[in-house]
Amino acid sequence: MKANTLRRHVRESFKSLGRNGWMMFASVSAVTITLLLVGVFFVIMMNLNNVAKSIEEDVEIRVHIDVAASDEEQKALQSQIEKLKEVESVTFSPKEDELDNLITSLGEEGEAFTLFEQDNPLNDVFVVKTKNPTDTMKAAKQIEKMQFASKVKYGQGSVEKIFEVTSVSRNIGLILVVGLLFTAMFLISNTIKITIFARRKEIEIMKLVGATNGFIRWPFFLEGLWLGLLGSIIPIIVVGTTYYYAHGYLSEKLAGNFIQLLEFSPFIYQISGLLILLGALIGVWGSLMSVRKFLKV
């Protein structure tokens, strides 16, 4: 396409937006409302996904080493565990550290266990992390069969429920996002269709005087692009501002808790980029789908 022709299409698209002010307002409003819903839902879903991921990453296997195992046998057991394809790391925790952790976790009640410092009844432990949290159960079952692994703990029962809940929540979230996007495309397409219907005579005249389909489509393509971009401005401002204050407030309330929100930056810039992209794509798609039927003259 020649530069002069492109400039003409850009100029015509802006003139058309000015001539059809109310229709433009209706289209931009539809894009704005839809993208606002999408933006809020994405922020919530991404943070829930981050919480689920944090919970999954905290899952670990604790292998209690048989008290009868020698140093060489402990090393052999560690080597066996490290060879498992599901295992990412194996960390040795001596029984002295295990007792200290127990005393600390129980607070004032843990002081009673200081009596065992001289004659520690606990086992040395291997703390095992898997490459994929969902492989925890599989790895634990293999370790249980190994010699000198006297006890294997990974939160059996609770861990399976955690993975099930996080999997279901992700699937539901994905379905809702896809459904919301299709609803947005349908709503915006119909709104833009009303705008283009009011200009059907203009399109018919252009066709009758010999204008090609591509020549007619370009101004509408650009109009859809501008509508989408304009419609993304308010959602970006609202979502960004709300998340900024919500993040500051909730971060203080959740300090020290395993539940943590995604950092404002770069998360909010990623959401902003996504809203701009969605706005542009939905606006362009709505315009092109709506103008297609009027090109059959």
PDB file of N, CA, C and O in Angstrom, residues 169-229:
ATOM      1  N   SER A 169      -9.376 -25.078  40.232  1.00  0.00           N
ATOM      2  CA  SER A 169      -9.501 -23.612  40.200  1.00  0.00           C
ATOM      3  C   SER A 169      -8.874 -23.035  38.934  1.00  0.00           C
ATOM      4  O   SER A 169      -9.416 -22.098  38.341  1.00  0.00           O
ATOM      5  N   ARG A 170      -7.741 -23.600  38.506  1.00  0.00           N
ATOM      6  CA  ARG A 170      -7.109 -23.121  37.274  1.00  0.00           C
ATOM      7  C   ARG A 170      -7.981 -23.410  36.063  1.00  0.00           C
ATOM      8  O   ARG A 170      -8.129 -22.560  35.170  1.00  0.00           O
ATOM      9  N   ASN A 171      -8.543 -24.605  36.012  1.00  0.00           N
ATOM     10  CA  ASN A 171      -9.394 -24.974  34.876  1.00  0.00           C
ATOM     11  C   ASN A 171     -10.650 -24.111  34.811  1.00  0.00           C
ATOM     12  O   ASN A 171     -11.047 -23.649  33.736  1.00  0.00           O
ATOM     13  N   ILE A 172     -11.269 -23.886  35.983  1.00  0.00           N
ATOM     14  CA  ILE A 172     -12.458 -23.033  36.030  1.00  0.00           C
ATOM     15  C   ILE A 172     -12.112 -21.612  35.605  1.00  0.00           C
ATOM     16  O   ILE A 172     -12.838 -20.971  34.838  1.00  0.00           O
ATOM     17  N   GLY A 173     -10.969 -21.118  36.103  1.00  0.00           N
ATOM     18  CA  GLY A 173     -10.521 -19.772  35.731  1.00  0.00           C
ATOM     19  C   GLY A 173     -10.300 -19.636  34.245  1.00  0.00           C
ATOM     20  O   GLY A 173     -10.697 -18.644  33.623  1.00  0.00           O
ATOM     21  N   LEU A 174      -9.662 -20.649  33.638  1.00  0.00           N
ATOM     22  CA  LEU A 174      -9.399 -20.621  32.198  1.00  0.00           C
ATOM     23  C   LEU A 174     -10.700 -20.605  31.408  1.00  0.00           C
ATOM     24  O   LEU A 174     -10.858 -19.842  30.448  1.00  0.00           O
ATOM     25  N   ILE A 175     -11.660 -21.437  31.817  1.00  0.00           N
ATOM     26  CA  ILE A 175     -12.961 -21.492  31.124  1.00  0.00           C
ATOM     27  C   ILE A 175     -13.682 -20.149  31.221  1.00  0.00           C
ATOM     28  O   ILE A 175     -14.248 -19.651  30.236  1.00  0.00           O
ATOM     29  N   LEU A 176     -13.651 -19.548  32.430  1.00  0.00           N
ATOM     30  CA  LEU A 176     -14.327 -18.265  32.626  1.00  0.00           C
ATOM     31  C   LEU A 176     -13.677 -17.151  31.799  1.00  0.00           C
ATOM     32  O   LEU A 176     -14.371 -16.300  31.229  1.00  0.00           O
ATOM     33  N   VAL A 177     -12.336 -17.156  31.730  1.00  0.00           N
ATOM     34  CA  VAL A 177     -11.633 -16.139  30.938  1.00  0.00           C
ATOM     35  C   VAL A 177     -11.989 -16.272  29.458  1.00  0.00           C
ATOM     36  O   VAL A 177     -12.310 -15.283  28.787  1.00  0.00           O
ATOM     37  N   VAL A 178     -11.943 -17.506  28.950  1.00  0.00           N
ATOM     38  CA  VAL A 178     -12.280 -17.737  27.535  1.00  0.00           C
ATOM     39  C   VAL A 178     -13.727 -17.331  27.264  1.00  0.00           C
ATOM     40  O   VAL A 178     -14.033 -16.676  26.260  1.00  0.00           O
ATOM     41  N   GLY A 179     -14.633 -17.721  28.173  1.00  0.00           N
ATOM     42  CA  GLY A 179     -16.040 -17.365  28.007  1.00  0.00           C
ATOM     43  C   GLY A 179     -16.252 -15.865  28.015  1.00  0.00           C
ATOM     44  O   GLY A 179     -17.026 -15.321  27.213  1.00  0.00           O
ATOM     45  N   LEU A 180     -15.536 -15.171  28.911  1.00  0.00           N
ATOM     46  CA  LEU A 180     -15.657 -13.712  29.008  1.00  0.00           C
ATOM     47  C   LEU A 180     -15.135 -13.036  27.749  1.00  0.00           C
ATOM     48  O   LEU A 180     -15.727 -12.073  27.260  1.00  0.00           O
ATOM     49  N   LEU A 181     -14.042 -13.553  27.197  1.00  0.00           N
ATOM     50  CA  LEU A 181     -13.485 -12.971  25.979  1.00  0.00           C
ATOM     51  C   LEU A 181     -14.429 -13.156  24.790  1.00  0.00           C
ATOM     52  O   LEU A 181     -14.607 -12.236  23.982  1.00  0.00           O
ATOM     53  N   PHE A 182     -15.029 -14.338  24.669  1.00  0.00           N
ATOM     54  CA  PHE A 182     -15.978 -14.570  23.576  1.00  0.00           C
ATOM     55  C   PHE A 182     -17.213 -13.678  23.733  1.00  0.00           C
ATOM     56  O   PHE A 182     -17.748 -13.157  22.752  1.00  0.00           O
ATOM     57  N   THR A 183     -17.648 -13.512  24.976  1.00  0.00           N
ATOM     58  CA  THR A 183     -18.780 -12.611  25.235  1.00  0.00           C
ATOM     59  C   THR A 183     -18.425 -11.182  24.840  1.00  0.00           C
ATOM     60  O   THR A 183     -19.239 -10.464  24.240  1.00  0.00           O
ATOM     61  N   ALA A 184     -17.188 -10.794  25.161  1.00  0.00           N
ATOM     62  CA  ALA A 184     -16.718  -9.452  24.817  1.00  0.00           C
ATOM     63  C   ALA A 184     -16.709  -9.251  23.303  1.00  0.00           C
ATOM     64  O   ALA A 184     -17.173  -8.223  22.788  1.00  0.00           O
ATOM     65  N   MET A 185     -16.193 -10.248  22.590  1.00  0.00           N
ATOM     66  CA  MET A 185     -16.117 -10.146  21.129  1.00  0.00           C
ATOM     67  C   MET A 185     -17.514 -10.066  20.517  1.00  0.00           C
ATOM     68  O   MET A 185     -17.756  -9.292  19.587  1.00  0.00           O
ATOM     69  N   PHE A 186     -18.459 -10.842  21.050  1.00  0.00           N
ATOM     70  CA  PHE A 186     -19.825 -10.823  20.537  1.00  0.00           C
ATOM     71  C   PHE A 186     -20.473  -9.470  20.801  1.00  0.00           C
ATOM     72  O   PHE A 186     -21.116  -8.883  19.921  1.00  0.00           O
ATOM     73  N   LEU A 187     -20.322  -8.961  22.032  1.00  0.00           N
ATOM     74  CA  LEU A 187     -20.929  -7.688  22.413  1.00  0.00           C
ATOM     75  C   LEU A 187     -20.382  -6.537  21.580  1.00  0.00           C
ATOM     76  O   LEU A 187     -21.138  -5.718  21.035  1.00  0.00           O
ATOM     77  N   ILE A 188     -19.052  -6.497  21.468  1.00  0.00           N
ATOM     78  CA  ILE A 188     -18.421  -5.396  20.734  1.00  0.00           C
ATOM     79  C   ILE A 188     -18.713  -5.502  19.245  1.00  0.00           C
ATOM     80  O   ILE A 188     -18.943  -4.497  18.566  1.00  0.00           O
ATOM     81  N   SER A 189     -18.725  -6.722  18.713  1.00  0.00           N
ATOM     82  CA  SER A 189     -19.030  -6.913  17.297  1.00  0.00           C
ATOM     83  C   SER A 189     -20.426  -6.382  16.975  1.00  0.00           C
ATOM     84  O   SER A 189     -20.622  -5.692  15.970  1.00  0.00           O
ATOM     85  N   ASN A 190     -21.406  -6.695  17.836  1.00  0.00           N
ATOM     86  CA  ASN A 190     -22.767  -6.222  17.595  1.00  0.00           C
ATOM     87  C   ASN A 190     -22.882  -4.711  17.716  1.00  0.00           C
ATOM     88  O   ASN A 190     -23.628  -4.072  16.964  1.00  0.00           O
ATOM     89  N   THR A 191     -22.132  -4.146  18.674  1.00  0.00           N
ATOM     90  CA  THR A 191     -22.163  -2.686  18.842  1.00  0.00           C
ATOM     91  C   THR A 191     -21.589  -1.996  17.616  1.00  0.00           C
ATOM     92  O   THR A 191     -22.158  -1.017  17.102  1.00  0.00           O
ATOM     93  N   ILE A 192     -20.453  -2.511  17.122  1.00  0.00           N
ATOM     94  CA  ILE A 192     -19.819  -1.921  15.934  1.00  0.00           C
ATOM     95  C   ILE A 192     -20.681  -2.173  14.696  1.00  0.00           C
ATOM     96  O   ILE A 192     -20.749  -1.346  13.787  1.00  0.00           O
ATOM     97  N   LYS A 193     -21.374  -3.317  14.683  1.00  0.00           N
ATOM     98  CA  LYS A 193     -22.248  -3.636  13.554  1.00  0.00           C
ATOM     99  C   LYS A 193     -23.347  -2.586  13.409  1.00  0.00           C
ATOM    100  O   LYS A 193     -23.723  -2.196  12.299  1.00  0.00           O
ATOM    101  N   ILE A 194     -23.875  -2.119  14.548  1.00  0.00           N
ATOM    102  CA  ILE A 194     -24.896  -1.067  14.530  1.00  0.00           C
ATOM    103  C   ILE A 194     -24.313   0.213  13.930  1.00  0.00           C
ATOM    104  O   ILE A 194     -24.958   0.918  13.139  1.00  0.00           O
ATOM    105  N   THR A 195     -23.062   0.503  14.316  1.00  0.00           N
ATOM    106  CA  THR A 195     -22.379   1.687  13.786  1.00  0.00           C
ATOM    107  C   THR A 195     -22.233   1.603  12.274  1.00  0.00           C
ATOM    108  O   THR A 195     -22.508   2.569  11.543  1.00  0.00           O
ATOM    109  N   ILE A 196     -21.804   0.441  11.793  1.00  0.00           N
ATOM    110  CA  ILE A 196     -21.563   0.272  10.359  1.00  0.00           C
ATOM    111  C   ILE A 196     -22.885   0.199   9.591  1.00  0.00           C
ATOM    112  O   ILE A 196     -22.987   0.672   8.450  1.00  0.00           O
ATOM    113  N   PHE A 197     -23.930  -0.361  10.214  1.00  0.00           N
ATOM    114  CA  PHE A 197     -25.239  -0.438   9.560  1.00  0.00           C
ATOM    115  C   PHE A 197     -25.756   0.952   9.208  1.00  0.00           C
ATOM    116  O   PHE A 197     -26.374   1.153   8.154  1.00  0.00           O
ATOM    117  N   ALA A 198     -25.475   1.910  10.093  1.00  0.00           N
ATOM    118  CA  ALA A 198     -25.911   3.280   9.842  1.00  0.00           C
ATOM    119  C   ALA A 198     -25.173   3.898   8.654  1.00  0.00           C
ATOM    120  O   ALA A 198     -25.604   4.916   8.112  1.00  0.00           O
ATOM    121  N   ARG A 199     -24.073   3.259   8.219  1.00  0.00           N
ATOM    122  CA  ARG A 199     -23.267   3.806   7.108  1.00  0.00           C
ATOM    123  C   ARG A 199     -23.283   2.872   5.898  1.00  0.00           C
ATOM    124  O   ARG A 199     -22.407   2.924   5.048  1.00  0.00           O
ATOM    125  N   ARG A 200     -24.303   1.987   5.856  1.00  0.00           N
ATOM    126  CA  ARG A 200     -24.342   1.013   4.766  1.00  0.00           C
ATOM    127  C   ARG A 200     -24.473   1.678   3.397  1.00  0.00           C
ATOM    128  O   ARG A 200     -23.943   1.176   2.397  1.00  0.00           O
ATOM    129  N   LYS A 201     -25.202   2.811   3.340  1.00  0.00           N
ATOM    130  CA  LYS A 201     -25.346   3.519   2.062  1.00  0.00           C
ATOM    131  C   LYS A 201     -24.002   4.004   1.553  1.00  0.00           C
ATOM    132  O   LYS A 201     -23.703   3.954   0.360  1.00  0.00           O
ATOM    133  N   GLU A 202     -23.191   4.489   2.504  1.00  0.00           N
ATOM    134  CA  GLU A 202     -21.851   4.973   2.150  1.00  0.00           C
ATOM    135  C   GLU A 202     -21.020   3.849   1.535  1.00  0.00           C
ATOM    136  O   GLU A 202     -20.326   4.046   0.535  1.00  0.00           O
ATOM    137  N   ILE A 203     -21.115   2.647   2.130  1.00  0.00           N
ATOM    138  CA  ILE A 203     -20.355   1.498   1.629  1.00  0.00           C
ATOM    139  C   ILE A 203     -20.865   1.076   0.258  1.00  0.00           C
ATOM    140  O   ILE A 203     -20.080   0.790  -0.657  1.00  0.00           O
ATOM    141  N   GLU A 204     -22.217   1.066   0.087  1.00  0.00           N
ATOM    142  CA  GLU A 204     -22.805   0.669  -1.194  1.00  0.00           C
ATOM    143  C   GLU A 204     -22.384   1.614  -2.310  1.00  0.00           C
ATOM    144  O   GLU A 204     -22.079   1.182  -3.424  1.00  0.00           O
ATOM    145  N   ILE A 205     -22.365   2.908  -2.032  1.00  0.00           N
ATOM    146  CA  ILE A 205     -21.958   3.904  -3.039  1.00  0.00           C
ATOM    147  C   ILE A 205     -20.498   3.706  -3.433  1.00  0.00           C
ATOM    148  O   ILE A 205     -20.136   3.735  -4.617  1.00  0.00           O
ATOM    149  N   MET A 206     -19.641   3.465  -2.442  1.00  0.00           N
ATOM    150  CA  MET A 206     -18.218   3.236  -2.729  1.00  0.00           C
ATOM    151  C   MET A 206     -18.031   1.993  -3.591  1.00  0.00           C
ATOM    152  O   MET A 206     -17.204   1.965  -4.510  1.00  0.00           O
ATOM    153  N   LYS A 207     -18.829   0.944  -3.330  1.00  0.00           N
ATOM    154  CA  LYS A 207     -18.744  -0.263  -4.138  1.00  0.00           C
ATOM    155  C   LYS A 207     -19.189   0.007  -5.572  1.00  0.00           C
ATOM    156  O   LYS A 207     -18.569  -0.461  -6.538  1.00  0.00           O
ATOM    157  N   LEU A 208     -20.268   0.784  -5.719  1.00  0.00           N
ATOM    158  CA  LEU A 208     -20.822   1.057  -7.041  1.00  0.00           C
ATOM    159  C   LEU A 208     -19.899   1.910  -7.909  1.00  0.00           C
ATOM    160  O   LEU A 208     -19.931   1.804  -9.138  1.00  0.00           O
ATOM    161  N   VAL A 209     -19.081   2.753  -7.281  1.00  0.00           N
ATOM    162  CA  VAL A 209     -18.159   3.599  -8.062  1.00  0.00           C
ATOM    163  C   VAL A 209     -16.822   2.905  -8.298  1.00  0.00           C
ATOM    164  O   VAL A 209     -15.882   3.524  -8.814  1.00  0.00           O
ATOM    165  N   GLY A 210     -16.727   1.616  -7.888  1.00  0.00           N
ATOM    166  CA  GLY A 210     -15.534   0.832  -8.234  1.00  0.00           C
ATOM    167  C   GLY A 210     -14.507   0.638  -7.146  1.00  0.00           C
ATOM    168  O   GLY A 210     -13.422   0.097  -7.408  1.00  0.00           O
ATOM    169  N   ALA A 211     -14.796   1.033  -5.917  1.00  0.00           N
ATOM    170  CA  ALA A 211     -13.825   0.839  -4.833  1.00  0.00           C
ATOM    171  C   ALA A 211     -13.674  -0.653  -4.524  1.00  0.00           C
ATOM    172  O   ALA A 211     -14.660  -1.394  -4.523  1.00  0.00           O
ATOM    173  N   THR A 212     -12.466  -1.093  -4.291  1.00  0.00           N
ATOM    174  CA  THR A 212     -12.216  -2.504  -3.968  1.00  0.00           C
ATOM    175  C   THR A 212     -12.596  -2.775  -2.513  1.00  0.00           C
ATOM    176  O   THR A 212     -12.698  -1.848  -1.697  1.00  0.00           O
ATOM    177  N   ASN A 213     -12.787  -4.057  -2.209  1.00  0.00           N
ATOM    178  CA  ASN A 213     -13.123  -4.430  -0.829  1.00  0.00           C
ATOM    179  C   ASN A 213     -12.034  -4.010   0.151  1.00  0.00           C
ATOM    180  O   ASN A 213     -12.310  -3.542   1.253  1.00  0.00           O
ATOM    181  N   GLY A 214     -10.783  -4.184  -0.277  1.00  0.00           N
ATOM    182  CA  GLY A 214      -9.661  -3.814   0.582  1.00  0.00           C
ATOM    183  C   GLY A 214      -9.639  -2.318   0.871  1.00  0.00           C
ATOM    184  O   GLY A 214      -9.365  -1.891   1.999  1.00  0.00           O
ATOM    185  N   PHE A 215      -9.951  -1.515  -0.163  1.00  0.00           N
ATOM    186  CA  PHE A 215      -9.953  -0.057  -0.007  1.00  0.00           C
ATOM    187  C   PHE A 215     -11.036   0.363   0.987  1.00  0.00           C
ATOM    188  O   PHE A 215     -10.830   1.288   1.782  1.00  0.00           O
ATOM    189  N   ILE A 216     -12.185  -0.319   0.928  1.00  0.00           N
ATOM    190  CA  ILE A 216     -13.291   0.012   1.845  1.00  0.00           C
ATOM    191  C   ILE A 216     -12.989  -0.471   3.264  1.00  0.00           C
ATOM    192  O   ILE A 216     -13.309   0.203   4.248  1.00  0.00           O
ATOM    193  N   ARG A 217     -12.349  -1.657   3.356  1.00  0.00           N
ATOM    194  CA  ARG A 217     -12.099  -2.238   4.679  1.00  0.00           C
ATOM    195  C   ARG A 217     -11.122  -1.424   5.514  1.00  0.00           C
ATOM    196  O   ARG A 217     -11.248  -1.348   6.733  1.00  0.00           O
ATOM    197  N   TRP A 218     -10.107  -0.846   4.871  1.00  0.00           N
ATOM    198  CA  TRP A 218      -9.009  -0.225   5.626  1.00  0.00           C
ATOM    199  C   TRP A 218      -9.470   0.858   6.612  1.00  0.00           C
ATOM    200  O   TRP A 218      -9.061   0.833   7.784  1.00  0.00           O
ATOM    201  N   PRO A 219     -10.336   1.806   6.209  1.00  0.00           N
ATOM    202  CA  PRO A 219     -10.781   2.799   7.202  1.00  0.00           C
ATOM    203  C   PRO A 219     -11.521   2.158   8.373  1.00  0.00           C
ATOM    204  O   PRO A 219     -11.361   2.569   9.524  1.00  0.00           O
ATOM    205  N   PHE A 220     -12.333   1.123   8.079  1.00  0.00           N
ATOM    206  CA  PHE A 220     -13.054   0.442   9.159  1.00  0.00           C
ATOM    207  C   PHE A 220     -12.093  -0.346  10.046  1.00  0.00           C
ATOM    208  O   PHE A 220     -12.290  -0.446  11.259  1.00  0.00           O
ATOM    209  N   PHE A 221     -11.067  -0.931   9.416  1.00  0.00           N
ATOM    210  CA  PHE A 221     -10.026  -1.626  10.176  1.00  0.00           C
ATOM    211  C   PHE A 221      -9.378  -0.664  11.173  1.00  0.00           C
ATOM    212  O   PHE A 221      -9.213  -0.975  12.356  1.00  0.00           O
ATOM    213  N   LEU A 222      -9.034   0.519  10.677  1.00  0.00           N
ATOM    214  CA  LEU A 222      -8.386   1.518  11.540  1.00  0.00           C
ATOM    215  C   LEU A 222      -9.348   2.056  12.593  1.00  0.00           C
ATOM    216  O   LEU A 222      -8.956   2.297  13.740  1.00  0.00           O
ATOM    217  N   GLU A 223     -10.619   2.241  12.220  1.00  0.00           N
ATOM    218  CA  GLU A 223     -11.605   2.699  13.197  1.00  0.00           C
ATOM    219  C   GLU A 223     -11.725   1.694  14.347  1.00  0.00           C
ATOM    220  O   GLU A 223     -11.773   2.073  15.517  1.00  0.00           O
ATOM    221  N   GLY A 224     -11.799   0.416  13.983  1.00  0.00           N
ATOM    222  CA  GLY A 224     -11.871  -0.620  15.015  1.00  0.00           C
ATOM    223  C   GLY A 224     -10.651  -0.592  15.911  1.00  0.00           C
ATOM    224  O   GLY A 224     -10.750  -0.769  17.130  1.00  0.00           O
ATOM    225  N   LEU A 225      -9.478  -0.351  15.314  1.00  0.00           N
ATOM    226  CA  LEU A 225      -8.237  -0.268  16.080  1.00  0.00           C
ATOM    227  C   LEU A 225      -8.293   0.896  17.063  1.00  0.00           C
ATOM    228  O   LEU A 225      -7.965   0.744  18.248  1.00  0.00           O
ATOM    229  N   TRP A 226      -8.731   2.077  16.579  1.00  0.00           N
ATOM    230  CA  TRP A 226      -8.804   3.254  17.458  1.00  0.00           C
ATOM    231  C   TRP A 226      -9.823   3.031  18.575  1.00  0.00           C
ATOM    232  O   TRP A 226      -9.588   3.391  19.729  1.00  0.00           O
ATOM    233  N   LEU A 227     -10.979   2.425  18.214  1.00  0.00           N
ATOM    234  CA  LEU A 227     -12.012   2.166  19.226  1.00  0.00           C
ATOM    235  C   LEU A 227     -11.481   1.239  20.320  1.00  0.00           C
ATOM    236  O   LEU A 227     -11.731   1.440  21.512  1.00  0.00           O
ATOM    237  N   GLY A 228     -10.763   0.192  19.897  1.00  0.00           N
ATOM    238  CA  GLY A 228     -10.203  -0.749  20.858  1.00  0.00           C
ATOM    239  C   GLY A 228      -9.173  -0.104  21.765  1.00  0.00           C
ATOM    240  O   GLY A 228      -9.156  -0.335  22.981  1.00  0.00           O
ATOM    241  N   LEU A 229      -8.304   0.717  21.173  1.00  0.00           N
ATOM    242  CA  LEU A 229      -7.261   1.383  21.959  1.00  0.00           C
ATOM    243  C   LEU A 229      -7.867   2.407  22.928  1.00  0.00           C
ATOM    244  O   LEU A 229      -7.453   2.495  24.086  1.00  0.00           O
TER     245      LEU A 229
END
